[in-house]
mmCIF file of N, CA and C in Angstrom:
data_model
loop_
_atom_site.group_PDB
_atom_site.id
_atom_site.type_symbol
_atom_site.label_atom_id
_atom_site.label_comp_id
_atom_site.label_asym_id
_atom_site.label_seq_id
_atom_site.Cartn_x
_atom_site.Cartn_y
_atom_site.Cartn_z
ATOM 1 N N UNK U 142 3.490 -11.883 -9.054
ATOM 2 C CA UNK U 142 2.155 -11.329 -9.037
ATOM 3 C C UNK U 142 2.237 -9.868 -9.494
ATOM 4 N N UNK U 143 1.350 -9.469 -10.394
ATOM 5 C CA UNK U 143 1.398 -8.099 -10.888
ATOM 6 C C UNK U 143 0.696 -7.136 -9.928
ATOM 7 N N UNK U 144 0.903 -5.857 -10.156
ATOM 8 C CA UNK U 144 0.395 -4.809 -9.264
ATOM 9 C C UNK U 144 -1.126 -4.867 -9.125
ATOM 10 N N UNK U 145 -1.835 -5.008 -10.238
ATOM 11 C CA UNK U 145 -3.304 -5.018 -10.175
ATOM 12 C C UNK U 145 -3.829 -6.220 -9.383
ATOM 13 N N UNK U 146 -3.184 -7.360 -9.520
ATOM 14 C CA UNK U 146 -3.583 -8.547 -8.758
ATOM 15 C C UNK U 146 -3.329 -8.324 -7.271
ATOM 16 N N UNK U 147 -2.203 -7.693 -6.935
ATOM 17 C CA UNK U 147 -1.908 -7.385 -5.530
ATOM 18 C C UNK U 147 -2.935 -6.413 -4.951
ATOM 19 N N UNK U 148 -3.332 -5.424 -5.739
ATOM 20 C CA UNK U 148 -4.335 -4.459 -5.273
ATOM 21 C C UNK U 148 -5.670 -5.162 -5.042
ATOM 22 N N UNK U 149 -6.062 -6.024 -5.958
ATOM 23 C CA UNK U 149 -7.308 -6.779 -5.792
ATOM 24 C C UNK U 149 -7.247 -7.665 -4.549
ATOM 25 N N UNK U 150 -6.107 -8.302 -4.325
ATOM 26 C CA UNK U 150 -5.938 -9.153 -3.135
ATOM 27 C C UNK U 150 -6.010 -8.330 -1.859
ATOM 28 N N UNK U 151 -5.372 -7.166 -1.877
ATOM 29 C CA UNK U 151 -5.420 -6.281 -0.707
ATOM 30 C C UNK U 151 -6.844 -5.814 -0.452
ATOM 31 N N UNK U 152 -7.564 -5.472 -1.509
ATOM 32 C CA UNK U 152 -8.950 -5.038 -1.363
ATOM 33 C C UNK U 152 -9.808 -6.146 -0.758
ATOM 34 N N UNK U 153 -9.627 -7.369 -1.234
ATOM 35 C CA UNK U 153 -10.388 -8.504 -0.671
ATOM 36 C C UNK U 153 -10.063 -8.702 0.806
ATOM 37 N N UNK U 154 -8.786 -8.621 1.148
ATOM 38 C CA UNK U 154 -8.377 -8.808 2.550
ATOM 39 C C UNK U 154 -8.968 -7.723 3.442
ATOM 40 N N UNK U 155 -8.904 -6.475 2.996
ATOM 41 C CA UNK U 155 -9.476 -5.364 3.772
ATOM 42 C C UNK U 155 -10.990 -5.534 3.872
ATOM 43 N N UNK U 156 -11.631 -5.909 2.777
ATOM 44 C CA UNK U 156 -13.090 -6.085 2.787
ATOM 45 C C UNK U 156 -13.503 -7.184 3.759
ATOM 46 N N UNK U 157 -12.783 -8.289 3.756
ATOM 47 C CA UNK U 157 -13.101 -9.379 4.682
ATOM 48 C C UNK U 157 -12.886 -8.959 6.130
ATOM 49 N N UNK U 158 -11.906 -8.102 6.363
ATOM 50 C CA UNK U 158 -11.575 -7.667 7.716
ATOM 51 C C UNK U 158 -12.492 -6.555 8.220
ATOM 52 N N UNK U 159 -12.803 -5.583 7.338
ATOM 53 C CA UNK U 159 -13.522 -4.387 7.785
ATOM 54 C C UNK U 159 -14.924 -4.244 7.208
ATOM 55 N N UNK U 160 -15.211 -4.984 6.148
ATOM 56 C CA UNK U 160 -16.490 -4.830 5.457
ATOM 57 C C UNK U 160 -16.483 -3.683 4.462
ATOM 58 N N UNK U 161 -15.340 -3.010 4.322
ATOM 59 C CA UNK U 161 -15.212 -1.891 3.392
ATOM 60 C C UNK U 161 -14.161 -2.212 2.332
ATOM 61 N N UNK U 162 -14.330 -1.590 1.181
ATOM 62 C CA UNK U 162 -13.346 -1.733 0.111
ATOM 63 C C UNK U 162 -12.325 -0.611 0.225
ATOM 64 N N UNK U 163 -11.186 -0.795 -0.436
ATOM 65 C CA UNK U 163 -10.174 0.250 -0.464
ATOM 66 C C UNK U 163 -10.738 1.494 -1.140
ATOM 67 N N UNK U 164 -10.411 2.631 -0.582
ATOM 68 C CA UNK U 164 -10.800 3.913 -1.174
ATOM 69 C C UNK U 164 -9.780 4.284 -2.254
ATOM 70 N N UNK U 165 -10.160 5.220 -3.117
ATOM 71 C CA UNK U 165 -9.294 5.600 -4.242
ATOM 72 C C UNK U 165 -7.895 6.007 -3.791
ATOM 73 N N UNK U 166 -7.787 6.800 -2.728
ATOM 74 C CA UNK U 166 -6.467 7.233 -2.272
ATOM 75 C C UNK U 166 -5.666 6.053 -1.720
ATOM 76 N N UNK U 167 -6.318 5.119 -1.052
ATOM 77 C CA UNK U 167 -5.617 3.932 -0.556
ATOM 78 C C UNK U 167 -5.064 3.122 -1.733
ATOM 79 N N UNK U 168 -5.846 2.996 -2.787
ATOM 80 C CA UNK U 168 -5.381 2.289 -3.985
ATOM 81 C C UNK U 168 -4.197 3.026 -4.598
ATOM 82 N N UNK U 169 -4.286 4.349 -4.659
ATOM 83 C CA UNK U 169 -3.185 5.144 -5.219
ATOM 84 C C UNK U 169 -1.909 4.983 -4.389
ATOM 85 N N UNK U 170 -2.047 4.965 -3.068
ATOM 86 C CA UNK U 170 -0.887 4.779 -2.188
ATOM 87 C C UNK U 170 -0.294 3.391 -2.396
ATOM 88 N N UNK U 171 -1.138 2.388 -2.446
ATOM 89 C CA UNK U 171 -0.655 1.020 -2.633
ATOM 90 C C UNK U 171 0.012 0.868 -3.993
ATOM 91 N N UNK U 172 -0.635 1.345 -5.053
ATOM 92 C CA UNK U 172 -0.074 1.245 -6.397
ATOM 93 C C UNK U 172 1.251 2.022 -6.475
ATOM 94 N N UNK U 173 1.248 3.239 -5.973
ATOM 95 C CA UNK U 173 2.460 4.049 -6.012
ATOM 96 C C UNK U 173 3.600 3.411 -5.228
ATOM 97 N N UNK U 174 3.290 2.879 -4.061
ATOM 98 C CA UNK U 174 4.325 2.232 -3.242
ATOM 99 C C UNK U 174 4.880 0.996 -3.938
ATOM 100 N N UNK U 175 4.007 0.221 -4.552
ATOM 101 C CA UNK U 175 4.458 -0.967 -5.280
ATOM 102 C C UNK U 175 5.305 -0.579 -6.493
ATOM 103 N N UNK U 176 5.058 0.611 -7.030
ATOM 104 C CA UNK U 176 5.843 1.114 -8.153
ATOM 105 C C UNK U 176 7.059 1.917 -7.686
ATOM 106 N N UNK U 177 7.384 1.821 -6.380
ATOM 107 C CA UNK U 177 8.550 2.474 -5.782
ATOM 108 C C UNK U 177 8.462 3.995 -5.810
ATOM 109 N N UNK U 178 7.243 4.545 -5.747
ATOM 110 C CA UNK U 178 7.061 5.993 -5.666
ATOM 111 C C UNK U 178 7.026 6.404 -4.199
ATOM 112 N N UNK U 179 7.586 7.568 -3.900
ATOM 113 C CA UNK U 179 7.513 8.070 -2.533
ATOM 114 C C UNK U 179 6.185 8.813 -2.338
ATOM 115 N N UNK U 180 5.884 9.145 -1.090
ATOM 116 C CA UNK U 180 4.612 9.798 -0.784
ATOM 117 C C UNK U 180 4.480 11.163 -1.455
ATOM 118 N N UNK U 181 5.590 11.861 -1.622
ATOM 119 C CA UNK U 181 5.549 13.167 -2.283
ATOM 120 C C UNK U 181 5.064 13.021 -3.725
ATOM 121 N N UNK U 182 5.560 12.019 -4.418
ATOM 122 C CA UNK U 182 5.153 11.762 -5.799
ATOM 123 C C UNK U 182 3.681 11.358 -5.866
ATOM 124 N N UNK U 183 3.265 10.511 -4.930
ATOM 125 C CA UNK U 183 1.868 10.074 -4.883
ATOM 126 C C UNK U 183 0.961 11.267 -4.590
ATOM 127 N N UNK U 184 1.392 12.138 -3.692
ATOM 128 C CA UNK U 184 0.602 13.324 -3.354
ATOM 129 C C UNK U 184 0.418 14.209 -4.588
ATOM 130 N N UNK U 185 1.489 14.436 -5.323
ATOM 131 C CA UNK U 185 1.398 15.248 -6.536
ATOM 132 C C UNK U 185 0.447 14.625 -7.549
ATOM 133 N N UNK U 186 0.535 13.316 -7.719
ATOM 134 C CA UNK U 186 -0.285 12.620 -8.715
ATOM 135 C C UNK U 186 -1.767 12.623 -8.346
ATOM 136 N N UNK U 187 -2.062 12.641 -7.050
ATOM 137 C CA UNK U 187 -3.453 12.565 -6.605
ATOM 138 C C UNK U 187 -4.054 13.920 -6.255
ATOM 139 N N UNK U 188 -3.208 14.944 -6.176
ATOM 140 C CA UNK U 188 -3.697 16.267 -5.801
ATOM 141 C C UNK U 188 -3.992 16.404 -4.318
ATOM 142 N N UNK U 189 -3.449 15.494 -3.515
ATOM 143 C CA UNK U 189 -3.625 15.523 -2.059
ATOM 144 C C UNK U 189 -2.358 16.066 -1.411
ATOM 145 N N UNK U 190 -2.468 16.478 -0.155
ATOM 146 C CA UNK U 190 -1.280 16.921 0.556
ATOM 147 C C UNK U 190 -0.445 15.707 0.946
ATOM 148 N N UNK U 191 0.843 15.944 1.108
ATOM 149 C CA UNK U 191 1.715 14.845 1.506
ATOM 150 C C UNK U 191 1.323 14.312 2.885
ATOM 151 N N UNK U 192 0.846 15.200 3.765
ATOM 152 C CA UNK U 192 0.408 14.768 5.097
ATOM 153 C C UNK U 192 -0.784 13.817 4.995
ATOM 154 N N UNK U 193 -1.706 14.137 4.104
ATOM 155 C CA UNK U 193 -2.889 13.280 3.923
ATOM 156 C C UNK U 193 -2.477 11.919 3.354
ATOM 157 N N UNK U 194 -1.551 11.929 2.413
ATOM 158 C CA UNK U 194 -1.068 10.677 1.820
ATOM 159 C C UNK U 194 -0.333 9.849 2.870
ATOM 160 N N UNK U 195 0.503 10.491 3.693
ATOM 161 C CA UNK U 195 1.219 9.760 4.758
ATOM 162 C C UNK U 195 0.241 9.123 5.733
ATOM 163 N N UNK U 196 -0.752 9.886 6.154
ATOM 164 C CA UNK U 196 -1.742 9.371 7.093
ATOM 165 C C UNK U 196 -2.509 8.200 6.479
ATOM 166 N N UNK U 197 -2.895 8.359 5.221
ATOM 167 C CA UNK U 197 -3.609 7.290 4.526
ATOM 168 C C UNK U 197 -2.734 6.052 4.399
ATOM 169 N N UNK U 198 -1.463 6.249 4.060
ATOM 170 C CA UNK U 198 -0.535 5.126 3.937
ATOM 171 C C UNK U 198 -0.334 4.412 5.260
ATOM 172 N N UNK U 199 -0.158 5.171 6.316
ATOM 173 C CA UNK U 199 0.032 4.572 7.638
ATOM 174 C C UNK U 199 -1.169 3.722 8.036
ATOM 175 N N UNK U 200 -2.352 4.261 7.829
ATOM 176 C CA UNK U 200 -3.568 3.513 8.155
ATOM 177 C C UNK U 200 -3.707 2.281 7.264
ATOM 178 N N UNK U 201 -3.367 2.425 5.988
ATOM 179 C CA UNK U 201 -3.445 1.297 5.052
ATOM 180 C C UNK U 201 -2.551 0.152 5.495
ATOM 181 N N UNK U 202 -1.295 0.454 5.857
ATOM 182 C CA UNK U 202 -0.373 -0.617 6.285
ATOM 183 C C UNK U 202 -0.880 -1.286 7.563
ATOM 184 N N UNK U 203 -1.459 -0.494 8.481
ATOM 185 C CA UNK U 203 -2.020 -1.069 9.706
ATOM 186 C C UNK U 203 -3.210 -1.975 9.390
ATOM 187 N N UNK U 204 -4.092 -1.508 8.508
ATOM 188 C CA UNK U 204 -5.261 -2.309 8.145
ATOM 189 C C UNK U 204 -4.849 -3.602 7.452
ATOM 190 N N UNK U 205 -3.877 -3.512 6.541
ATOM 191 C CA UNK U 205 -3.404 -4.715 5.861
ATOM 192 C C UNK U 205 -2.736 -5.676 6.838
ATOM 193 N N UNK U 206 -1.972 -5.138 7.783
ATOM 194 C CA UNK U 206 -1.329 -5.993 8.790
ATOM 195 C C UNK U 206 -2.364 -6.756 9.597
ATOM 196 N N UNK U 207 -3.419 -6.062 10.017
ATOM 197 C CA UNK U 207 -4.484 -6.723 10.777
ATOM 198 C C UNK U 207 -5.218 -7.744 9.915
ATOM 199 N N UNK U 208 -5.527 -7.382 8.692
ATOM 200 C CA UNK U 208 -6.281 -8.264 7.803
ATOM 201 C C UNK U 208 -5.496 -9.521 7.443
ATOM 202 N N UNK U 209 -4.178 -9.378 7.283
ATOM 203 C CA UNK U 209 -3.347 -10.508 6.858
ATOM 204 C C UNK U 209 -2.699 -11.252 8.015
ATOM 205 N N UNK U 210 -2.758 -10.655 9.200
ATOM 206 C CA UNK U 210 -2.176 -11.314 10.364
ATOM 207 C C UNK U 210 -0.657 -11.296 10.386
ATOM 208 N N UNK U 211 -0.050 -10.367 9.657
ATOM 209 C CA UNK U 211 1.408 -10.221 9.668
ATOM 210 C C UNK U 211 1.749 -8.770 9.360
ATOM 211 N N UNK U 212 2.941 -8.370 9.720
ATOM 212 C CA UNK U 212 3.359 -6.986 9.540
ATOM 213 C C UNK U 212 3.504 -6.641 8.059
ATOM 214 N N UNK U 213 2.826 -5.575 7.658
ATOM 215 C CA UNK U 213 2.948 -5.055 6.294
ATOM 216 C C UNK U 213 3.363 -3.598 6.421
ATOM 217 N N UNK U 214 4.440 -3.235 5.727
ATOM 218 C CA UNK U 214 4.904 -1.851 5.742
ATOM 219 C C UNK U 214 5.035 -1.355 4.316
ATOM 220 N N UNK U 215 5.294 -0.078 4.195
ATOM 221 C CA UNK U 215 5.480 0.534 2.892
ATOM 222 C C UNK U 215 6.657 -0.137 2.199
ATOM 223 N N UNK U 216 6.426 -0.753 1.036
ATOM 224 C CA UNK U 216 7.522 -1.452 0.351
ATOM 225 C C UNK U 216 8.688 -0.548 -0.022
ATOM 226 N N UNK U 217 8.472 0.755 -0.156
ATOM 227 C CA UNK U 217 9.571 1.648 -0.525
ATOM 228 C C UNK U 217 10.466 1.959 0.663
ATOM 229 N N UNK U 218 10.080 1.556 1.864
ATOM 230 C CA UNK U 218 10.862 1.852 3.061
ATOM 231 C C UNK U 218 12.080 0.942 3.199
ATOM 232 N N UNK U 219 12.125 -0.139 2.458
ATOM 233 C CA UNK U 219 13.232 -1.102 2.545
ATOM 234 C C UNK U 219 14.067 -0.973 1.280
ATOM 235 N N UNK U 220 15.278 -0.443 1.420
ATOM 236 C CA UNK U 220 16.152 -0.251 0.259
ATOM 237 C C UNK U 220 17.562 -0.654 0.634
ATOM 238 N N UNK U 221 18.255 -1.470 -0.144
ATOM 239 C CA UNK U 221 17.658 -2.216 -1.231
ATOM 240 C C UNK U 221 16.698 -3.265 -0.692
ATOM 241 N N UNK U 222 15.841 -3.722 -1.516
ATOM 242 C CA UNK U 222 14.794 -4.623 -1.050
ATOM 243 C C UNK U 222 15.372 -6.002 -0.741
ATOM 244 N N UNK U 223 15.255 -6.378 0.513
ATOM 245 C CA UNK U 223 15.647 -7.707 0.964
ATOM 246 C C UNK U 223 14.426 -8.600 0.756
ATOM 247 N N UNK U 224 14.503 -9.532 -0.182
ATOM 248 C CA UNK U 224 13.328 -10.325 -0.540
ATOM 249 C C UNK U 224 12.783 -11.146 0.627
ATOM 250 N N UNK U 225 13.553 -11.309 1.683
ATOM 251 C CA UNK U 225 13.042 -12.038 2.839
ATOM 252 C C UNK U 225 12.178 -11.146 3.734
ATOM 253 N N UNK U 226 12.234 -9.817 3.517
ATOM 254 C CA UNK U 226 11.456 -8.890 4.320
ATOM 255 C C UNK U 226 9.989 -8.957 3.882
ATOM 256 N N UNK U 227 9.032 -9.075 4.838
ATOM 257 C CA UNK U 227 7.617 -9.225 4.477
ATOM 258 C C UNK U 227 7.093 -8.133 3.545
ATOM 259 N N UNK U 228 7.508 -6.895 3.716
ATOM 260 C CA UNK U 228 6.975 -5.837 2.858
ATOM 261 C C UNK U 228 7.441 -6.002 1.412
ATOM 262 N N UNK U 229 8.612 -6.564 1.215
ATOM 263 C CA UNK U 229 9.123 -6.745 -0.146
ATOM 264 C C UNK U 229 8.433 -7.917 -0.840
ATOM 265 N N UNK U 230 7.849 -8.790 -0.089
ATOM 266 C CA UNK U 230 7.172 -9.912 -0.700
ATOM 267 C C UNK U 230 5.903 -9.458 -1.398
ATOM 268 N N UNK U 231 5.438 -8.209 -1.121
ATOM 269 C CA UNK U 231 4.296 -7.647 -1.821
ATOM 270 C C UNK U 231 4.698 -7.110 -3.187
ATOM 271 N N UNK U 232 5.993 -6.877 -3.390
ATOM 272 C CA UNK U 232 6.445 -6.265 -4.642
ATOM 273 C C UNK U 232 6.278 -7.226 -5.808
ATOM 274 N N UNK U 233 5.851 -6.712 -6.964
ATOM 275 C CA UNK U 233 5.747 -7.576 -8.136
ATOM 276 C C UNK U 233 7.137 -8.047 -8.566
ATOM 277 N N UNK U 234 7.216 -9.237 -9.013
ATOM 278 C CA UNK U 234 8.493 -9.806 -9.448
ATOM 279 C C UNK U 234 8.511 -9.912 -10.951
#
């Protein structure tokens, strides 16, 4: 599954769970994480502070976990990526 399809799927899951769509920074965090970017890189690219990006990322993973009914974490946190780990299953192959 490619990155854009994963983002669309995440947006649908969040929308079904909360009634809201992903915000621009949440999309940037998700896209950056799927592209193996760290929060510092995402912060630079978005013009946000690293603290704001971390907080947004933490909330995003919690919202996705609730929406999907399983633990979702930042895919860049698992290195090397163990394909059996739930967060790595979000990574494009």
